[in-house]
């Protein structure tokens, strides 16, 4: 995924939110973070790939505001 994104002519800003304790997701996010414009947003203590439940109790609204802020 990182190679394809890096080659894109116009890259959108990316914020990768993932469970910090999920090794595969963390490694993929850290790999992507080597590219300019990628921001990492790990959720401490979350091991599950499905992070929606964790987001509900840990600041989903603030993360959603990132998408809509100017």
Tab-separated table of C-alpha atoms in Angstrom:
chain	number	residue	atom	x	y	z
A	1	UNK	CA	0.000	0.000	0.000
A	2	UNK	CA	2.791	2.439	0.856
A	3	UNK	CA	4.444	2.084	-2.556
A	4	UNK	CA	1.191	2.811	-4.419
A	5	UNK	CA	0.397	5.806	-2.246
A	6	UNK	CA	3.931	7.162	-2.579
A	7	UNK	CA	3.702	7.047	-6.393
A	8	UNK	CA	0.366	8.879	-6.558
A	9	UNK	CA	0.476	12.239	-8.314
A	10	UNK	CA	-1.943	13.916	-5.885
A	11	UNK	CA	-1.941	12.396	-2.427
A	12	UNK	CA	-4.623	13.254	0.110
A	13	UNK	CA	-3.655	13.744	3.733
A	14	UNK	CA	-3.955	10.484	5.639
A	15	UNK	CA	-4.500	9.887	9.324
A	16	UNK	CA	-4.075	6.220	10.164
A	17	UNK	CA	-5.980	5.285	13.302
A	18	UNK	CA	-5.176	1.809	14.587
A	19	UNK	CA	-4.945	-0.255	17.735
A	20	UNK	CA	-1.475	0.346	19.135
A	21	UNK	CA	-1.248	-3.230	20.442
A	22	UNK	CA	-2.162	-4.763	17.057
A	23	UNK	CA	1.264	-5.640	15.699
A	24	UNK	CA	0.268	-6.037	12.043
A	25	UNK	CA	-1.718	-2.789	11.911
A	26	UNK	CA	1.011	-0.914	13.796
A	27	UNK	CA	3.711	-2.155	11.411
A	28	UNK	CA	1.657	-1.177	8.354
A	29	UNK	CA	0.985	2.277	9.797
A	30	UNK	CA	4.656	2.810	10.656
A	31	UNK	CA	5.592	1.750	7.125
A	32	UNK	CA	3.155	4.308	5.691
A	33	UNK	CA	4.418	7.019	8.056
A	34	UNK	CA	7.686	7.204	6.133
A	35	UNK	CA	5.753	9.074	3.443
A	36	UNK	CA	5.114	12.808	3.806
A	37	UNK	CA	1.521	13.655	4.692
A	38	UNK	CA	0.836	10.525	6.748
A	39	UNK	CA	-0.156	11.063	10.375
A	40	UNK	CA	-0.330	8.194	12.854
A	41	UNK	CA	-3.091	8.033	15.444
A	42	UNK	CA	-2.554	4.920	17.589
A	43	UNK	CA	-5.193	3.986	20.153
A	44	UNK	CA	-3.291	2.921	23.302
A	45	UNK	CA	-3.983	-0.550	24.645
A	46	UNK	CA	-6.183	-1.663	21.721
A	47	UNK	CA	-5.222	-4.978	20.136
A	48	UNK	CA	-8.252	-5.571	17.928
A	49	UNK	CA	-8.211	-4.691	14.217
A	50	UNK	CA	-11.831	-3.538	14.529
A	51	UNK	CA	-11.270	-0.265	16.380
A	52	UNK	CA	-14.801	1.151	16.220
A	53	UNK	CA	-15.799	-0.077	19.686
A	54	UNK	CA	-12.646	1.434	21.176
A	55	UNK	CA	-13.234	4.713	19.364
A	56	UNK	CA	-16.684	5.006	20.897
A	57	UNK	CA	-15.201	5.281	24.363
A	58	UNK	CA	-11.937	7.027	23.483
A	59	UNK	CA	-12.677	10.183	21.559
A	60	UNK	CA	-14.355	9.312	18.280
A	61	UNK	CA	-15.739	12.840	17.982
A	62	UNK	CA	-12.304	14.477	18.101
A	63	UNK	CA	-11.062	12.122	15.399
A	64	UNK	CA	-14.137	12.816	13.286
A	65	UNK	CA	-13.578	16.566	13.652
A	66	UNK	CA	-10.161	16.096	12.030
A	67	UNK	CA	-11.954	15.138	8.822
A	68	UNK	CA	-14.139	18.214	8.764
A	69	UNK	CA	-11.814	20.909	10.094
A	70	UNK	CA	-10.569	23.490	7.583
